């Protein structure tokens, strides 16, 4: 049967660990807020775009480099590129074969 001392020690340990965790995470949360500010500023600088008015870019159809047993095999390279997703704003993106 737990004694009152055991229960109080467990409660104090729980509260203490929560306080230490909160103190450790506070600088990280502030850093995240600071990083989000430039993105918000960029979004405010971009011209407003009405939803579903820009055409979706469609990548070209690839041709397989080989076929074995009814299975097509493709070579696809992932690489960074810059794309104009919103009119007038260039964005760094990861692409497949530059598309």
XYZ file of C-alpha atoms in Angstrom:
99
model
C 0.000 0.000 0.000
C 1.523 3.375 -1.016
C 2.207 5.770 1.800
C 1.400 9.439 1.773
C 5.122 10.183 1.466
C 5.409 7.996 -1.674
C 2.427 9.688 -3.313
C 3.751 13.163 -2.488
C 7.216 12.293 -3.844
C 5.719 10.972 -7.073
C 3.569 14.099 -7.455
C 6.536 16.397 -6.848
C 8.656 14.455 -9.346
C 5.928 14.718 -11.979
C 5.454 18.460 -11.484
C 9.214 19.021 -11.431
C 9.823 17.133 -14.649
C 7.000 19.044 -16.348
C 8.499 22.345 -15.244
C 11.969 21.382 -16.489
C 10.551 20.242 -19.833
C 8.578 23.462 -20.271
C 11.649 25.550 -19.449
C 13.727 23.605 -21.965
C 11.155 23.899 -24.766
C 10.430 27.626 -24.391
C 13.510 28.791 -26.400
C 12.712 26.297 -29.157
C 9.143 27.551 -29.442
C 10.324 31.145 -29.660
C 12.798 30.224 -32.406
C 10.006 28.576 -34.403
C 7.907 31.735 -34.155
C 10.844 33.850 -35.357
C 11.353 31.589 -38.381
C 7.674 31.757 -39.285
C 7.720 35.568 -39.424
C 9.691 35.876 -42.720
C 7.387 33.396 -44.445
C 4.394 35.429 -43.315
C 6.041 38.599 -44.610
C 6.692 36.939 -47.974
C 3.087 35.757 -48.203
C 1.917 39.297 -47.491
C 4.198 40.631 -50.266
C 2.882 38.140 -52.838
C -0.104 39.234 -54.882
C -3.374 37.604 -53.864
C -4.422 34.675 -56.040
C -7.977 33.425 -56.280
C -8.239 29.716 -55.541
C -8.328 27.262 -58.449
C -7.652 29.938 -61.088
C -4.084 28.938 -61.981
C -3.666 25.835 -64.137
C -1.971 22.866 -62.502
C 1.373 22.125 -64.143
C 1.410 18.677 -65.709
C 4.823 17.032 -66.070
C 5.684 15.311 -69.350
C 4.969 11.599 -69.745
C 8.096 9.522 -69.258
C 9.032 6.616 -71.424
C 10.448 3.560 -69.669
C 14.133 2.787 -70.222
C 13.438 -0.964 -70.062
C 10.644 -3.508 -69.799
C 10.971 -6.922 -68.154
C 8.139 -9.365 -67.597
C 5.392 -6.794 -68.089
C 7.033 -4.282 -65.710
C 8.213 -0.871 -66.906
C 11.391 0.581 -65.378
C 12.015 4.330 -65.190
C 14.991 6.500 -64.205
C 13.857 9.491 -62.164
C 16.246 11.989 -60.613
C 15.200 14.158 -57.697
C 16.835 17.597 -57.688
C 16.278 21.128 -56.399
C 14.956 23.811 -58.735
C 13.182 27.177 -58.640
C 9.576 27.391 -59.765
C 6.979 30.120 -60.055
C 4.099 28.636 -58.076
C 2.451 31.991 -57.393
C 2.671 34.684 -60.088
C 5.762 36.822 -59.550
C 7.183 34.716 -56.678
C 10.006 32.245 -57.272
C 10.067 29.328 -54.825
C 12.737 26.722 -54.095
C 11.237 23.270 -54.716
C 12.334 19.642 -54.973
C 11.485 18.195 -58.376
C 11.586 14.956 -60.283
C 13.755 15.478 -63.373
C 13.413 19.252 -62.994
C 9.629 19.327 -63.518
